[in-house]
Amino acid sequence: MSRRKLAAGNWKMNGLRAHLDEARALAAAHPAPSVGVLLCPPATLLAPMAEALKGSAVALGGQDCHAAPKGAHTGDIAAAMLADAGASHVIVGHSERRADHGETDADVAAKVRAAWQVGLVAVVCLGETEAQRDAGETLGVIGAQLAGSLPDGATASNTVIAYEPVWAIGTGRTPDRDQIAEVHDFLRRAVPDAATMLLYGGSVNPANASDIFAIANVDGALVGGASLKADDFGQIIQALERA
Ligand code: PEP
């Protein structure tokens, strides 16, 4: 089965309006990519980035949403607000949110439902800590996170899964090929819709992207640091196009 591919950039808490130039440069350099390209800027940049990317092939996503459709939740953002600002996707369950905000699998599942409700594609993040890997618990942890974070009704159209080992995020360390392959093979068998895109995330850069994209069942990447520069992210997009 041939699955779609996706290069997704997560700008995290980085980016002022001046950085929209990087998004414009990316879109201009990749007017017709053969893979999906997604940028997830901080919420303050969603609307201006939507404007900057109008007519381009680059899609826009939020980095989180609240589980409720609206209400008294100071500082939070509803899925409908992301969609209204021009987003088609939203990252949910990133390990930084699980760690910084104590988000549980049940919280993540509720956010996924909220995203689906307004037609957003949920990019659901899963990943083990280094201690869990060292203890031989990786597949058990990933299986439990998948079961707990993914509500019934997940399809390749409404959900993307990102395997992001916590110890590989922002550290410059990546799992070896066999470690990535083991988790992606496991996820391929575990997802309810076999056509669901499975991204790898954690220190992907222009130098290692081709090797990672050559691994079976890796359909793309969720990229943090290397997505901030159009040139670096562009090289990752090209590596995915060649894979
Ligand atoms: C991420 O934030 O999802 C991520 C993978 O970050 P980095 O690429 O910087 O490791």
Short mmCIF file of C-alpha atoms and ligand atoms in Angstrom, two decimals:
data_model
loop_
_atom_site.label_atom_id
_atom_site.label_comp_id
_atom_site.label_asym_id
_atom_site.label_seq_id
_atom_site.Cartn_x
_atom_site.Cartn_y
_atom_site.Cartn_z
CA MET A 1 0.00 0.00 0.00
CA SER A 2 1.43 3.41 -0.84
CA ARG A 3 0.86 5.89 1.94
CA ARG A 4 1.08 9.65 1.84
CA LYS A 5 4.14 11.32 3.32
CA LEU A 6 4.43 14.37 5.55
CA ALA A 7 7.20 16.71 6.68
CA ALA A 8 5.83 18.58 9.69
CA GLY A 9 7.63 21.44 11.41
CA ASN A 10 7.02 22.30 15.04
CA TRP A 11 8.31 25.76 15.86
CA LYS A 12 7.45 25.31 19.55
CA MET A 13 7.76 28.62 21.49
CA ASN A 14 9.93 30.21 18.81
CA GLY A 15 9.13 32.84 16.25
CA LEU A 16 8.16 36.48 16.02
CA ARG A 17 6.54 38.12 13.00
CA ALA A 18 9.97 38.66 11.47
CA HIS A 19 10.32 34.88 11.21
CA LEU A 20 7.42 34.71 8.79
CA ASP A 21 10.09 35.33 6.17
CA GLU A 22 11.32 31.76 6.79
CA ALA A 23 7.83 30.43 6.07
CA ARG A 24 7.59 32.55 2.92
CA ALA A 25 11.02 31.34 1.79
CA LEU A 26 10.04 27.72 2.40
CA ALA A 27 6.83 28.08 0.41
CA ALA A 28 8.63 29.83 -2.44
CA ALA A 29 11.34 27.16 -2.60
CA HIS A 30 8.80 24.31 -2.60
CA PRO A 31 5.85 25.45 -4.73
CA ALA A 32 4.72 21.93 -5.60
CA PRO A 33 6.22 19.36 -3.20
CA SER A 34 5.40 15.71 -3.85
CA VAL A 35 4.93 15.22 -0.09
CA GLY A 36 2.77 17.04 2.44
CA VAL A 37 4.43 19.98 4.18
CA LEU A 38 3.08 21.37 7.45
CA LEU A 39 4.26 24.21 9.68
CA CYS A 40 3.05 24.51 13.27
CA PRO A 41 4.03 27.97 14.54
CA PRO A 42 3.17 29.43 17.94
CA ALA A 43 -0.47 30.50 18.16
CA THR A 44 0.36 34.19 17.76
CA LEU A 45 1.72 33.51 14.27
CA LEU A 46 -1.08 31.29 12.98
CA ALA A 47 -3.20 34.00 11.39
CA PRO A 48 -0.33 36.00 9.88
CA MET A 49 1.32 32.80 8.67
CA ALA A 50 -1.95 31.73 7.05
CA GLU A 51 -1.87 35.04 5.20
CA ALA A 52 1.81 34.61 4.28
CA LEU A 53 1.23 31.06 2.99
CA LYS A 54 -1.99 31.79 1.09
CA GLY A 55 -1.98 29.90 -2.21
CA SER A 56 1.10 27.88 -1.25
CA ALA A 57 1.46 24.12 -0.75
CA VAL A 58 2.40 24.53 2.92
CA ALA A 59 -0.33 23.62 5.41
CA LEU A 60 -0.69 25.14 8.84
CA GLY A 61 -1.16 23.54 12.24
CA GLY A 62 -1.54 24.44 15.90
CA GLN A 63 0.70 23.00 18.61
CA ASP A 64 -2.07 22.14 21.07
CA CYS A 65 -5.78 22.70 21.66
CA HIS A 66 -8.12 22.57 24.63
CA ALA A 67 -10.57 19.68 24.87
CA ALA A 68 -13.56 21.99 25.33
CA PRO A 69 -15.12 23.82 22.38
CA LYS A 70 -15.07 27.17 24.25
CA GLY A 71 -15.40 28.64 27.71
CA ALA A 72 -13.61 29.83 30.84
CA HIS A 73 -10.11 28.49 30.20
CA THR A 74 -7.78 31.47 30.39
CA GLY A 75 -4.79 31.19 28.13
CA ASP A 76 -6.05 28.12 26.27
CA ILE A 77 -7.06 27.81 22.64
CA ALA A 78 -10.03 25.87 21.27
CA ALA A 79 -9.68 23.68 18.20
CA ALA A 80 -12.25 25.83 16.41
CA MET A 81 -10.02 28.88 16.95
CA LEU A 82 -7.11 27.09 15.28
CA ALA A 83 -9.31 26.17 12.34
CA ASP A 84 -10.64 29.73 12.18
CA ALA A 85 -7.05 31.04 12.03
CA GLY A 86 -6.33 28.80 9.04
CA ALA A 87 -5.04 25.57 10.57
CA SER A 88 -5.80 22.16 9.11
CA HIS A 89 -3.83 20.16 11.71
CA VAL A 90 -3.03 20.27 15.41
CA ILE A 91 -0.26 18.55 17.35
CA VAL A 92 -1.58 16.87 20.50
CA GLY A 93 0.19 15.01 23.27
CA HIS A 94 3.67 16.36 22.55
CA SER A 95 6.00 15.12 25.28
CA GLU A 96 6.77 18.71 26.28
CA ARG A 97 3.08 19.23 27.03
CA ARG A 98 2.81 15.88 28.76
CA ALA A 99 5.82 16.86 30.93
CA ASP A 100 5.24 20.61 31.39
CA HIS A 101 1.46 20.49 31.82
CA GLY A 102 0.90 17.00 33.19
CA GLU A 103 -1.21 15.94 30.23
CA THR A 104 -2.40 12.36 30.52
CA ASP A 105 -3.40 9.98 27.75
CA ALA A 106 -7.04 10.68 28.62
CA ASP A 107 -6.43 14.44 28.24
CA VAL A 108 -4.81 13.80 24.87
CA ALA A 109 -7.72 11.63 23.70
CA ALA A 110 -10.16 14.40 24.66
CA LYS A 111 -8.12 16.90 22.65
CA VAL A 112 -8.06 14.56 19.66
CA ARG A 113 -11.86 14.35 19.79
CA ALA A 114 -12.06 18.16 19.97
CA ALA A 115 -9.78 18.43 16.94
CA TRP A 116 -11.84 15.96 14.91
CA GLN A 117 -15.03 17.78 15.87
CA VAL A 118 -13.94 20.81 13.86
CA GLY A 119 -12.29 18.87 11.05
CA LEU A 120 -8.67 19.23 12.13
CA VAL A 121 -6.22 16.38 11.57
CA ALA A 122 -4.70 15.38 14.92
CA VAL A 123 -0.95 14.76 14.97
CA VAL A 124 -0.74 12.52 18.03
CA CYS A 125 2.70 12.25 19.69
CA LEU A 126 3.92 9.17 21.55
CA GLY A 127 7.32 8.37 22.98
CA GLU A 128 9.25 6.66 25.73
CA THR A 129 11.69 8.26 28.15
CA GLU A 130 15.28 7.09 28.27
CA ALA A 131 14.66 5.31 31.57
CA GLN A 132 11.72 3.44 30.04
CA ARG A 133 13.85 2.39 27.04
CA ASP A 134 16.69 1.29 29.31
CA ALA A 135 14.21 -0.79 31.29
CA GLY A 136 13.01 -2.55 28.13
CA GLU A 137 9.58 -0.96 28.39
CA THR A 138 9.49 0.91 25.06
CA LEU A 139 6.83 -1.09 23.21
CA GLY A 140 4.70 -1.42 26.33
CA VAL A 141 4.81 2.35 26.88
CA ILE A 142 4.06 3.13 23.23
CA GLY A 143 1.22 0.61 23.13
CA ALA A 144 -0.36 2.04 26.27
CA GLN A 145 0.00 5.64 25.03
CA LEU A 146 -1.54 4.72 21.69
CA ALA A 147 -4.46 2.90 23.30
CA GLY A 148 -5.06 5.71 25.78
CA SER A 149 -4.51 8.68 23.49
CA LEU A 150 -6.39 7.54 20.40
CA PRO A 151 -10.17 7.57 20.63
CA ASP A 152 -12.33 5.22 18.55
CA GLY A 153 -12.76 6.53 15.05
CA ALA A 154 -9.13 7.22 14.15
CA THR A 155 -8.50 6.96 10.40
CA ALA A 156 -5.71 7.90 8.02
CA SER A 157 -7.76 10.99 7.14
CA ASN A 158 -8.17 12.42 10.62
CA THR A 159 -5.01 11.25 12.42
CA VAL A 160 -1.23 11.18 12.02
CA ILE A 161 0.94 9.43 14.60
CA ALA A 162 4.35 10.81 15.55
CA TYR A 163 6.78 8.52 17.35
CA GLU A 164 9.04 10.85 19.32
CA PRO A 165 11.39 9.28 21.86
CA VAL A 166 11.57 11.86 24.66
CA TRP A 167 15.33 11.43 24.96
CA ALA A 168 15.84 12.25 21.28
CA ILE A 169 13.93 15.54 21.24
CA GLY A 170 16.23 18.53 20.99
CA THR A 171 19.24 16.50 22.11
CA GLY A 172 20.98 15.72 18.82
CA ARG A 173 20.65 12.02 19.67
CA THR A 174 18.58 9.66 17.55
CA PRO A 175 17.65 6.02 17.98
CA ASP A 176 19.43 3.61 15.64
CA ARG A 177 17.67 2.22 12.57
CA ASP A 178 16.57 -0.98 14.31
CA GLN A 179 15.10 0.93 17.24
CA ILE A 180 13.05 3.18 14.96
CA ALA A 181 12.02 0.25 12.78
CA GLU A 182 10.90 -1.79 15.77
CA VAL A 183 8.57 0.93 17.04
CA HIS A 184 7.22 1.84 13.60
CA ASP A 185 6.54 -1.82 12.74
CA PHE A 186 4.72 -2.14 16.05
CA LEU A 187 2.69 1.02 15.38
CA ARG A 188 1.83 -0.07 11.84
CA ARG A 189 0.23 -3.21 13.25
CA ALA A 190 -1.39 -1.37 16.15
CA VAL A 191 -3.10 1.56 14.40
CA PRO A 192 -6.74 0.94 13.53
CA ASP A 193 -6.28 2.15 9.94
CA ALA A 194 -3.14 0.72 8.33
CA ALA A 195 -2.91 3.70 5.97
CA THR A 196 -2.28 6.07 8.89
CA MET A 197 0.91 8.10 8.40
CA LEU A 198 3.61 7.33 10.97
CA LEU A 199 6.14 10.12 11.50
CA TYR A 200 9.43 9.86 13.34
CA GLY A 201 10.43 12.85 15.48
CA GLY A 202 13.55 13.63 17.51
CA SER A 203 16.64 15.50 16.27
CA VAL A 204 15.87 15.02 12.56
CA ASN A 205 18.16 17.24 10.51
CA PRO A 206 19.35 17.56 6.89
CA ALA A 207 22.24 15.16 7.57
CA ASN A 208 20.24 12.23 9.00
CA ALA A 209 16.87 12.65 7.24
CA SER A 210 17.57 10.36 4.27
CA ASP A 211 18.68 7.49 6.50
CA ILE A 212 15.60 7.86 8.69
CA PHE A 213 13.22 8.06 5.71
CA ALA A 214 14.72 4.85 4.30
CA ILE A 215 13.39 2.90 7.30
CA ALA A 216 10.27 0.84 6.59
CA ASN A 217 7.03 2.33 7.91
CA VAL A 218 8.50 5.81 8.39
CA ASP A 219 6.23 8.11 6.39
CA GLY A 220 7.86 11.40 7.30
CA ALA A 221 9.04 13.43 10.24
CA LEU A 222 7.94 15.82 12.93
CA VAL A 223 10.81 18.28 13.09
CA GLY A 224 11.52 20.82 15.82
CA GLY A 225 14.75 22.82 15.68
CA ALA A 226 15.55 22.10 12.05
CA SER A 227 12.15 23.40 10.92
CA LEU A 228 12.96 26.96 11.99
CA LYS A 229 15.20 27.61 8.99
CA ALA A 230 13.68 27.32 5.52
CA ASP A 231 16.90 25.94 4.10
CA ASP A 232 17.28 23.15 6.69
CA PHE A 233 13.61 22.18 6.58
CA GLY A 234 13.71 22.38 2.78
CA GLN A 235 16.53 19.82 2.70
CA ILE A 236 14.47 17.51 4.90
CA ILE A 237 11.48 17.92 2.58
CA GLN A 238 13.70 17.04 -0.40
CA ALA A 239 15.02 13.96 1.42
CA LEU A 240 11.44 12.82 1.99
CA GLU A 241 10.57 13.46 -1.66
CA ARG A 242 13.49 11.23 -2.70
CA ALA A 243 12.67 8.43 -0.22
C1 PEP B 1 9.75 18.06 18.33
O1 PEP B 1 9.64 19.09 18.95
O2 PEP B 1 8.74 17.43 18.05
C2 PEP B 1 11.08 17.63 17.91
C3 PEP B 1 11.19 16.47 17.34
O3 PEP B 1 12.16 18.48 18.17
P1 PEP B 1 13.65 18.37 17.58
O4 PEP B 1 13.52 18.04 16.11
O5 PEP B 1 14.25 19.69 17.83
O6 PEP B 1 14.31 17.25 18.30
#
